[in-house]
Short mmCIF file of C-alpha atoms in Angstrom, two decimals:
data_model
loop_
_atom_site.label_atom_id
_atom_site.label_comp_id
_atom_site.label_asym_id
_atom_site.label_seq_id
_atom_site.Cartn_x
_atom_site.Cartn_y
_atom_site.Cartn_z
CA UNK R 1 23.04 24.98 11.20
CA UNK R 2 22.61 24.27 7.44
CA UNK R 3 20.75 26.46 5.21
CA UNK R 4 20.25 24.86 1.99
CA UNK R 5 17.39 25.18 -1.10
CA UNK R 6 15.08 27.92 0.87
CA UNK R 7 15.01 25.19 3.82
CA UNK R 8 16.78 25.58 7.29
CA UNK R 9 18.20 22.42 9.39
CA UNK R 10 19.28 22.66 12.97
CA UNK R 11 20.57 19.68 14.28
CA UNK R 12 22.19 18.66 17.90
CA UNK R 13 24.23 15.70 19.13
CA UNK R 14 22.67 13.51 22.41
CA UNK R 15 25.77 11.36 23.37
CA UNK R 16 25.13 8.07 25.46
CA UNK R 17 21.60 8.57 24.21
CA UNK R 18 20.66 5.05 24.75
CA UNK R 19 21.11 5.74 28.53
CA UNK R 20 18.73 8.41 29.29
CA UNK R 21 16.26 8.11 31.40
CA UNK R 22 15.16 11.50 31.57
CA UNK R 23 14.17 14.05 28.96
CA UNK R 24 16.68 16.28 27.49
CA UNK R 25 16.20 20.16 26.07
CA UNK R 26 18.62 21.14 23.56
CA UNK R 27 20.17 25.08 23.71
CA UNK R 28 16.85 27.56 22.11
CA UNK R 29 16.86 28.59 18.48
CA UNK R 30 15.30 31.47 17.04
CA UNK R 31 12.80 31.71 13.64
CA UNK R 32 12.65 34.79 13.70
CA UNK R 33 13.09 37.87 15.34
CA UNK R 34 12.35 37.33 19.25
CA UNK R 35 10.51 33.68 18.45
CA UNK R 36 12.46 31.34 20.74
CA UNK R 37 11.99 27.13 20.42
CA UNK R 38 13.76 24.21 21.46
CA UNK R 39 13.66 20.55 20.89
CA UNK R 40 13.27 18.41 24.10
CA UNK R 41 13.76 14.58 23.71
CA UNK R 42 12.20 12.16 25.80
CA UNK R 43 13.46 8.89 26.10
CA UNK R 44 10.51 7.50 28.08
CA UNK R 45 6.87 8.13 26.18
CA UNK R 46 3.69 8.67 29.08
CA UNK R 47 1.39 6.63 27.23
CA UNK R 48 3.73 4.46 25.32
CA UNK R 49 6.73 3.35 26.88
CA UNK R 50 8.41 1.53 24.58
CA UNK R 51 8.90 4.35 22.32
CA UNK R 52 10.43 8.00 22.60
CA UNK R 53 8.96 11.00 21.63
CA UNK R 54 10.41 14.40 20.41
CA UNK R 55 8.55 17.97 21.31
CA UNK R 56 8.93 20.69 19.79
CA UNK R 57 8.69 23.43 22.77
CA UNK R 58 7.77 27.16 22.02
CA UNK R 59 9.49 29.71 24.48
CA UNK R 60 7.73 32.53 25.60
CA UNK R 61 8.91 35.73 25.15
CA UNK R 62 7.75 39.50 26.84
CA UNK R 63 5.20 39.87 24.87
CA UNK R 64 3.10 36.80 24.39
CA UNK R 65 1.69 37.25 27.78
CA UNK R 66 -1.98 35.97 26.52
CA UNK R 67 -1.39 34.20 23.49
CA UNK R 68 1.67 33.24 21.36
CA UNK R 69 3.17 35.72 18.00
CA UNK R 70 1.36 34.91 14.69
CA UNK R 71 4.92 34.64 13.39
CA UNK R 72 5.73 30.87 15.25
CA UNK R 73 2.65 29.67 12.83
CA UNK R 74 4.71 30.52 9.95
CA UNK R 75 7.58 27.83 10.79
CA UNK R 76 4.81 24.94 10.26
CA UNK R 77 5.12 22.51 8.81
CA UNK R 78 8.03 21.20 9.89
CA UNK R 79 10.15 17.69 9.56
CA UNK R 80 12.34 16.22 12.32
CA UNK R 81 14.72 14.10 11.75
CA UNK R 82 17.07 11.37 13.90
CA UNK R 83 20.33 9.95 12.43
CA UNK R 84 23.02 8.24 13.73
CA UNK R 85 26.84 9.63 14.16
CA UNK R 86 27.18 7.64 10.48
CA UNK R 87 24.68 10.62 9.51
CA UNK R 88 22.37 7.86 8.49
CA UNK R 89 18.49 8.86 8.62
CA UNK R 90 16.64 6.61 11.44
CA UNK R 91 14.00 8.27 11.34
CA UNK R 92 12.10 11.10 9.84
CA UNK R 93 8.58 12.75 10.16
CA UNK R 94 6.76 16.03 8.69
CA UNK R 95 4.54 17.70 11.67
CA UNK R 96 1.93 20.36 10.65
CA UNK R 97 -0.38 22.02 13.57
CA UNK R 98 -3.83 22.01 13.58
CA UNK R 99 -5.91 25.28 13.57
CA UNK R 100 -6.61 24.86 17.60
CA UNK R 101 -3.63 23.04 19.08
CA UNK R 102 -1.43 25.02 21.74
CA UNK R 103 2.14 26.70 20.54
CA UNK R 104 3.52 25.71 23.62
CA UNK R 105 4.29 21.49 23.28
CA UNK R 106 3.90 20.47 19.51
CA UNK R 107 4.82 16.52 20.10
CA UNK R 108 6.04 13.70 17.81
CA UNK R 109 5.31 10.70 19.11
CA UNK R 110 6.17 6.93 18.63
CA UNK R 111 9.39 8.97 16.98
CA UNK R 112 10.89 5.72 17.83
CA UNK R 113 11.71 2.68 20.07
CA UNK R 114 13.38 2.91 22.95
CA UNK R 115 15.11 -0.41 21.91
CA UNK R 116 16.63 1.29 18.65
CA UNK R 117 18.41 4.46 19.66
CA UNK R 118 21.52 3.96 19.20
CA UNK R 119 24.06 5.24 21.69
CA UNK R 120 25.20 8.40 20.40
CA UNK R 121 21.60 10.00 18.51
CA UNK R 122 21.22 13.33 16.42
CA UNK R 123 18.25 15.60 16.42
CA UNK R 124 17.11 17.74 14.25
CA UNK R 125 14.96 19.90 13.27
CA UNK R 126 14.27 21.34 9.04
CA UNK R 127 11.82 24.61 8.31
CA UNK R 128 11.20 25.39 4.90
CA UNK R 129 9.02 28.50 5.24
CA UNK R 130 11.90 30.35 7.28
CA UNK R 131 15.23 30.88 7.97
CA UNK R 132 16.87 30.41 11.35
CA UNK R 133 18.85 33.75 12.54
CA UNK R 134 20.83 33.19 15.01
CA UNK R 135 21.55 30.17 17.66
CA UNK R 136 21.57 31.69 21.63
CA UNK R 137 24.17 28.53 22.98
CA UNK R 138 26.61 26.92 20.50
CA UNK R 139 27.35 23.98 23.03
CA UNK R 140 26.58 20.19 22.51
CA UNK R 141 23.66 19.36 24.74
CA UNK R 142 24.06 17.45 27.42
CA UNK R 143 26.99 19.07 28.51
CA UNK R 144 30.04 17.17 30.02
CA UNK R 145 29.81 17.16 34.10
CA UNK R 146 31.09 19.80 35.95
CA UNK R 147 33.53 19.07 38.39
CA UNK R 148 32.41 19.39 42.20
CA UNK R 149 35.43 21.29 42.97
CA UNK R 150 35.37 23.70 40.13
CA UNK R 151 31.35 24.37 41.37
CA UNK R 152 32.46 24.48 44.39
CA UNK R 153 35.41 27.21 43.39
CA UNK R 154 32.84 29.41 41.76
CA UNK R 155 29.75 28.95 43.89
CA UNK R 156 32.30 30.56 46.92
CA UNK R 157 32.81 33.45 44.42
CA UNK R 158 29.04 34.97 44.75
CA UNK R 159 29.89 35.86 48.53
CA UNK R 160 33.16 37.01 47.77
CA UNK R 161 33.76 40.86 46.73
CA UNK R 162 37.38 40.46 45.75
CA UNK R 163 37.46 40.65 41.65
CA UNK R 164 33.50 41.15 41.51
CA UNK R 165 32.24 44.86 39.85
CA UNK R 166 28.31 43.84 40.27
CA UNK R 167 27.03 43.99 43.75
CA UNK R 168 23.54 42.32 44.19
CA UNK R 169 21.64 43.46 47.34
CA UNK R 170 19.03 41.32 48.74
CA UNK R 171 17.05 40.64 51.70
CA UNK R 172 19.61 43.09 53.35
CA UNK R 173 22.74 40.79 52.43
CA UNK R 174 25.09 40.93 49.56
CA UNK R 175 26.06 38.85 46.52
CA UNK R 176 29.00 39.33 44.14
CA UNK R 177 29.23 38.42 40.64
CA UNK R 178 31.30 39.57 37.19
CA UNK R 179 29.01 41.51 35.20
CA UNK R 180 30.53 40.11 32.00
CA UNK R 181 29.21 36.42 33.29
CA UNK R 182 25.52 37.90 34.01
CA UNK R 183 25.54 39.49 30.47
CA UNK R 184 26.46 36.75 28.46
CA UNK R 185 24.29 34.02 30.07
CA UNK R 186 21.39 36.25 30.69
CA UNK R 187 19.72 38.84 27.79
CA UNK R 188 17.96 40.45 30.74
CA UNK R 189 20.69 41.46 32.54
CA UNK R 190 22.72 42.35 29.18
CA UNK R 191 20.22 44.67 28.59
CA UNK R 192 20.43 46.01 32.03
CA UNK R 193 23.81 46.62 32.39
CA UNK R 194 24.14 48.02 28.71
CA UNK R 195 21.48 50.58 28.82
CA UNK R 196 19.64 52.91 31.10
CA UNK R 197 17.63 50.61 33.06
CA UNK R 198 16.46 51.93 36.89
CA UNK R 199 18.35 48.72 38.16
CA UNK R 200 21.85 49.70 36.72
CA UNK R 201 22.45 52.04 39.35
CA UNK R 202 26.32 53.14 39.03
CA UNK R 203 28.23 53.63 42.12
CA UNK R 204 31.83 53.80 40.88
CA UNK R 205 32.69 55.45 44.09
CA UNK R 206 32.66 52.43 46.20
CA UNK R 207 34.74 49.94 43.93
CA UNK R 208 31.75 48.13 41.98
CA UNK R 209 30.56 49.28 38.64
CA UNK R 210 26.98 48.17 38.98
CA UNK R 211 24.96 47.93 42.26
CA UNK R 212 22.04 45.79 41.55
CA UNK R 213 19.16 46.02 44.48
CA UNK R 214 16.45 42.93 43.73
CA UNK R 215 13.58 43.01 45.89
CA UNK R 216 10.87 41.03 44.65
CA UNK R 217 12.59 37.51 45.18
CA UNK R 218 14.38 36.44 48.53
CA UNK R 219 18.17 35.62 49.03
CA UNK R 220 17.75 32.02 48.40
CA UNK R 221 15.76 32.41 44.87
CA UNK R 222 18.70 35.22 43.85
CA UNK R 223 21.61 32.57 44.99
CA UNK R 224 20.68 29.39 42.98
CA UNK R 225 19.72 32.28 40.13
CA UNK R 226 23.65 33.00 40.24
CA UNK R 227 24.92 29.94 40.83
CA UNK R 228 23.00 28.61 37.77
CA UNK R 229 24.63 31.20 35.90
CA UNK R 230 27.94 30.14 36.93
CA UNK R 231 27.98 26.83 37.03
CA UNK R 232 24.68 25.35 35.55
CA UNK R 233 23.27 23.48 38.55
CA UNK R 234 21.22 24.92 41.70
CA UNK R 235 19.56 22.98 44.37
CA UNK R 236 16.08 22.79 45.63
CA UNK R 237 15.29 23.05 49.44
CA UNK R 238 11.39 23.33 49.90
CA UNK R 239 8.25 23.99 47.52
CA UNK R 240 8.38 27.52 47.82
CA UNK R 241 12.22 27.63 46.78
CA UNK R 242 10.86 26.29 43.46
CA UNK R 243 8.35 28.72 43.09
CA UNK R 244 10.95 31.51 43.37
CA UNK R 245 13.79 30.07 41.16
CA UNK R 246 11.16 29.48 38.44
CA UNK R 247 10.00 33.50 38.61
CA UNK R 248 13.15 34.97 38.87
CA UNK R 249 14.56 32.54 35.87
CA UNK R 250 11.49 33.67 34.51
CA UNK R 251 11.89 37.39 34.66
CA UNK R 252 15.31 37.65 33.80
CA UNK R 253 15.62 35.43 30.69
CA UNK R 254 17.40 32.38 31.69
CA UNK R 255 16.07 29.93 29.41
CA UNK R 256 17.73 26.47 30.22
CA UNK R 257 17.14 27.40 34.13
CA UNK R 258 13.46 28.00 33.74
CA UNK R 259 12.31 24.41 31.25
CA UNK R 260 14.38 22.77 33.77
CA UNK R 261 12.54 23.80 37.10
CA UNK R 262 9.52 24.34 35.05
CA UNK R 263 10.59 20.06 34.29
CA UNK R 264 10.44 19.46 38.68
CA UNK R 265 7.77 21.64 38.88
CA UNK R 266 5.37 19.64 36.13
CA UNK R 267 6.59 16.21 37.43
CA UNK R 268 5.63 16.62 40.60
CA UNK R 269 2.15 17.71 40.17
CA UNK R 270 -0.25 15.37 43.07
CA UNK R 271 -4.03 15.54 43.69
CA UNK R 272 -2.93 16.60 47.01
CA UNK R 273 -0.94 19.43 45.82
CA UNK R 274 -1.91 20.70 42.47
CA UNK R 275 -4.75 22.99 43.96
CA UNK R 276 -2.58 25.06 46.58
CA UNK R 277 0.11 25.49 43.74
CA UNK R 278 -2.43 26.63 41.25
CA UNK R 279 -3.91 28.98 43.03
CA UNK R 280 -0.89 29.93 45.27
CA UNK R 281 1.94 30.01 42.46
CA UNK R 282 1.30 28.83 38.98
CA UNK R 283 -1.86 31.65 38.41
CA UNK R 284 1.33 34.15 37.84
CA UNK R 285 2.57 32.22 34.65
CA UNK R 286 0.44 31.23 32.40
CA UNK R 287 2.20 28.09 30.92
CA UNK R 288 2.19 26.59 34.13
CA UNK R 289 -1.37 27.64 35.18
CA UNK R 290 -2.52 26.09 31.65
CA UNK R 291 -1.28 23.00 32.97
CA UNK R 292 -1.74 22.90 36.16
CA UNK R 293 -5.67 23.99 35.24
CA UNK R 294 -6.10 21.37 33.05
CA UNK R 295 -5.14 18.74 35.63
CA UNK R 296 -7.16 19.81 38.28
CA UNK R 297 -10.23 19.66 35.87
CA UNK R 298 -9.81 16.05 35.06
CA UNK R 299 -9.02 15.11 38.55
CA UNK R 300 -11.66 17.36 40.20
CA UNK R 301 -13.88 14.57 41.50
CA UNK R 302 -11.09 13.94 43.81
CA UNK R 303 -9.03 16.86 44.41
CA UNK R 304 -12.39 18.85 45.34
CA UNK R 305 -12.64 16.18 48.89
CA UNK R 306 -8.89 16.12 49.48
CA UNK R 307 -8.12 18.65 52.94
CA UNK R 308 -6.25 20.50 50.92
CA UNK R 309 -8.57 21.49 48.51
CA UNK R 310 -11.49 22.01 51.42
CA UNK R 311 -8.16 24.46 53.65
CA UNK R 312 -8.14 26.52 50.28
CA UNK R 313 -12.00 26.94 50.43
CA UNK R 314 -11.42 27.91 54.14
CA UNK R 315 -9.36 30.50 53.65
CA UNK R 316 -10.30 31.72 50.45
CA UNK R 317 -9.05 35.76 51.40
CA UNK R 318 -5.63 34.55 51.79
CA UNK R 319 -5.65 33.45 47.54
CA UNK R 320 -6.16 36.61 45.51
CA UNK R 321 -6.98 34.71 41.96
CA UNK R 322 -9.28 32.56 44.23
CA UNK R 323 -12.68 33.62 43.02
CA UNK R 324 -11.21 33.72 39.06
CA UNK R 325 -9.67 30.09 39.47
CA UNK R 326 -12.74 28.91 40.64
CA UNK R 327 -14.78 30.45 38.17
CA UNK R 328 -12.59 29.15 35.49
CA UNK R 329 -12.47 25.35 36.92
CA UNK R 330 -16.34 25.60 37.21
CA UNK R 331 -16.99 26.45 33.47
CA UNK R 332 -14.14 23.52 32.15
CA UNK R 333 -15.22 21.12 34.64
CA UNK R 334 -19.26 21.70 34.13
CA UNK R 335 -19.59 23.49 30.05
CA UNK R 336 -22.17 25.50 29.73
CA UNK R 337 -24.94 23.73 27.34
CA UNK R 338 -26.64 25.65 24.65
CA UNK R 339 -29.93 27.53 25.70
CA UNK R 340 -32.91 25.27 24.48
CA UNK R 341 -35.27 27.88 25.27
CA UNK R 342 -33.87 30.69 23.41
CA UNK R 343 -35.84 29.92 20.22
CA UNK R 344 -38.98 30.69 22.25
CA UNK R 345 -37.50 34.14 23.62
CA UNK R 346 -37.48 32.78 27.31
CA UNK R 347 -33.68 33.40 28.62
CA UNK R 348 -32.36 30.28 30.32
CA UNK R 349 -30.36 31.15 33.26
CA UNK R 350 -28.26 27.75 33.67
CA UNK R 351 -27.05 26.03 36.76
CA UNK R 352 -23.62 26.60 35.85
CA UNK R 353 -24.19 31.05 35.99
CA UNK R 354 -25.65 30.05 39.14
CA UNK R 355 -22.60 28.67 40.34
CA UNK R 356 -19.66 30.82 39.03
CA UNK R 357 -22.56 34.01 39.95
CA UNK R 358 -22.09 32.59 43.78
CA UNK R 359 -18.60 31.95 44.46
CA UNK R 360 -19.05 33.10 47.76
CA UNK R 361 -21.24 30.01 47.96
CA UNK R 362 -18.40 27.39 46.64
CA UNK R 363 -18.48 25.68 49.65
CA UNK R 364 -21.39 24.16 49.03
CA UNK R 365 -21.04 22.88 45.96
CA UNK R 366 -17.98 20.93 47.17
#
């Protein structure tokens, strides 16, 4: 990080970028106090293939449950910039945000062609409104491989109490882990172990310093949490396995671990699918319901006749948000139009009231 003439650059090294065939997130940044970001390269654009494009991702934090901090407007604009190892600009391009657009993915497309990046590629990023405060991973991004055995080696060490002062109860089994790992890759768990959280409950009677008892997530969700944590990879058995790792990477604070399921999770959005996840799973986070909402409305002339969509309709009681979904699919899918009547003082009671009014009734309009 460079801070020069009131302006801030951050900048990170892609080796063998010329390679990739998958999008890469670089280690989060912070603005300002609490406002998290990262850059994410993608090698392969949707619309445009031949080119790449960069995005600018905003990171939630606790508090912008509804709507992102005022303070992430004050980074815009903003230029990226690519260069080459020689340090030689290839590219660079000044991004403002419009008054509407969404915080979450500010892209720059067409950033270049695929054909020109050279093989080892530097990102960056220059604000001139702020100044950056601190940087959460000082690593190169992509990291080097991890070797099998040494995952191996460490993954063994979550079931193992010998050396471990954190014991993690779950599901009515036991995990293991060194508090001083959980603390520096996680800000949730620093905070828990540091202060006087309910969950740091102190046993120092039985040999372990912190006894940790999780019971909102299931063994499996808690294991690849750890793992992660130790080694940076985890593996994904089933679609509800996803679900989990992306909540509990969710709730406590693992950054890299959540835009990386929260990667699987986008990319394998289906017509067949999309509805049961939305309205089983992605309701709970509101990034991902954004999304997944929005792709359900321009797809609804099909989803709405696939089985899946008609079992959901079936069994409506077993969806809690089911009602609110719908209601909120209705009114994107089918706007309400102005009332032409209103100048007259009759009050227009629209098709589409009539429709989000009888939920009950959604059958039917299917």
């Amino acid at each position: 990080m460079e801070e020069y003439g009131g302006t801030c650059y951050y900048e990170f090294e892609i080796l063998k970028a010329h390679e990739l065939n998958k999008e890469v997130y670089t280690p989060r940044f912070e603005t300002s106090p609490n406002i998290f970001w990262q850059l994410c390269f993608k090698p392969i654009s949707v619309n445009n293939p031949e080119y790449c494009t960069l995005i600018l991702v905003a990171i939630r934090n606790q508090n912008e449950t509804n709507k992102f901090d005022q303070a992430r407007r004050n980074a815009f604009p903003f230029k990226v910039c690519l260069k080459g190892l020689d340090d030689i600009i290839i590219k660079e391009k000044t991004r403002s945000i419009h008054e509407n657009e969404n915080f979450s993915k500010i892209p720059i497309r067409k950033i270049i062609k695929r054909i020109l990046v050279p093989e080892h590629l530097k990102i960056g990023i220059r604000f001139s409104k702020i100044q950056l405060t601190q940087l959460s991973s000082p690593w190169p991004f992509p990291k080097r491989e991890t070797p099998k055995d040494l995952i191996t080696l460490w993954t063994g060490e979550l079931t193992n109490p010998s050396g471990a002062d954190t014991r993690i109860a779950v599901d009515g089994q036991n995990l293991y882990a060194k508090s001083s790992i959980l603390k520096k890759r996680s800000d949730y768990f620093q905070r828990m172990l540091d202060g006087p959280w309910m969950e740091n409950n102190s046993n120092n009677n039985d040999g372990f310093k912190y006894n940790i008892e999780i019971t909102d997530f299931n063994y499996s969700s808690v294991f690849q949490m750890l793992n992660f944590l130790y080694t940076d990879q985890f593996q994904l058995n089933n679609n509800d396995n996803i679900w989990g790792l992306y909540g509990i990477a969710n709730k406590y604070l693992i950054t890299e671990l959540e835009e990386r399921v929260k990667g699987k999770i986008l990319r394998g959005i289906t017509q067949s699918t999309c509805a049961e996840n939305l309205f089983r799973h992605a309701w709970k986070f509101s990034i991902l319901k954004d999304e997944f909402m929005k792709y359900v409305v321009q797809n609804f002339n099909t989803i709405r006749n696939t089985n899946e969509f008609k079992m959901i309709i079936k069994n409506k009681n077993d969806y809690p948000m089911f009602h609110q979904l719908n209601s909120e699919i209705l009114l994107a899918y089918v706007p309400e139009e102005p009332d032409k009547k209103r100048e007259s003082g009759e009050v227009n009671n629209d098709n589409n009231n009539n429709i989000i009014n009888n939920n009950n009734d959604i059958g039917k309009f299917i």
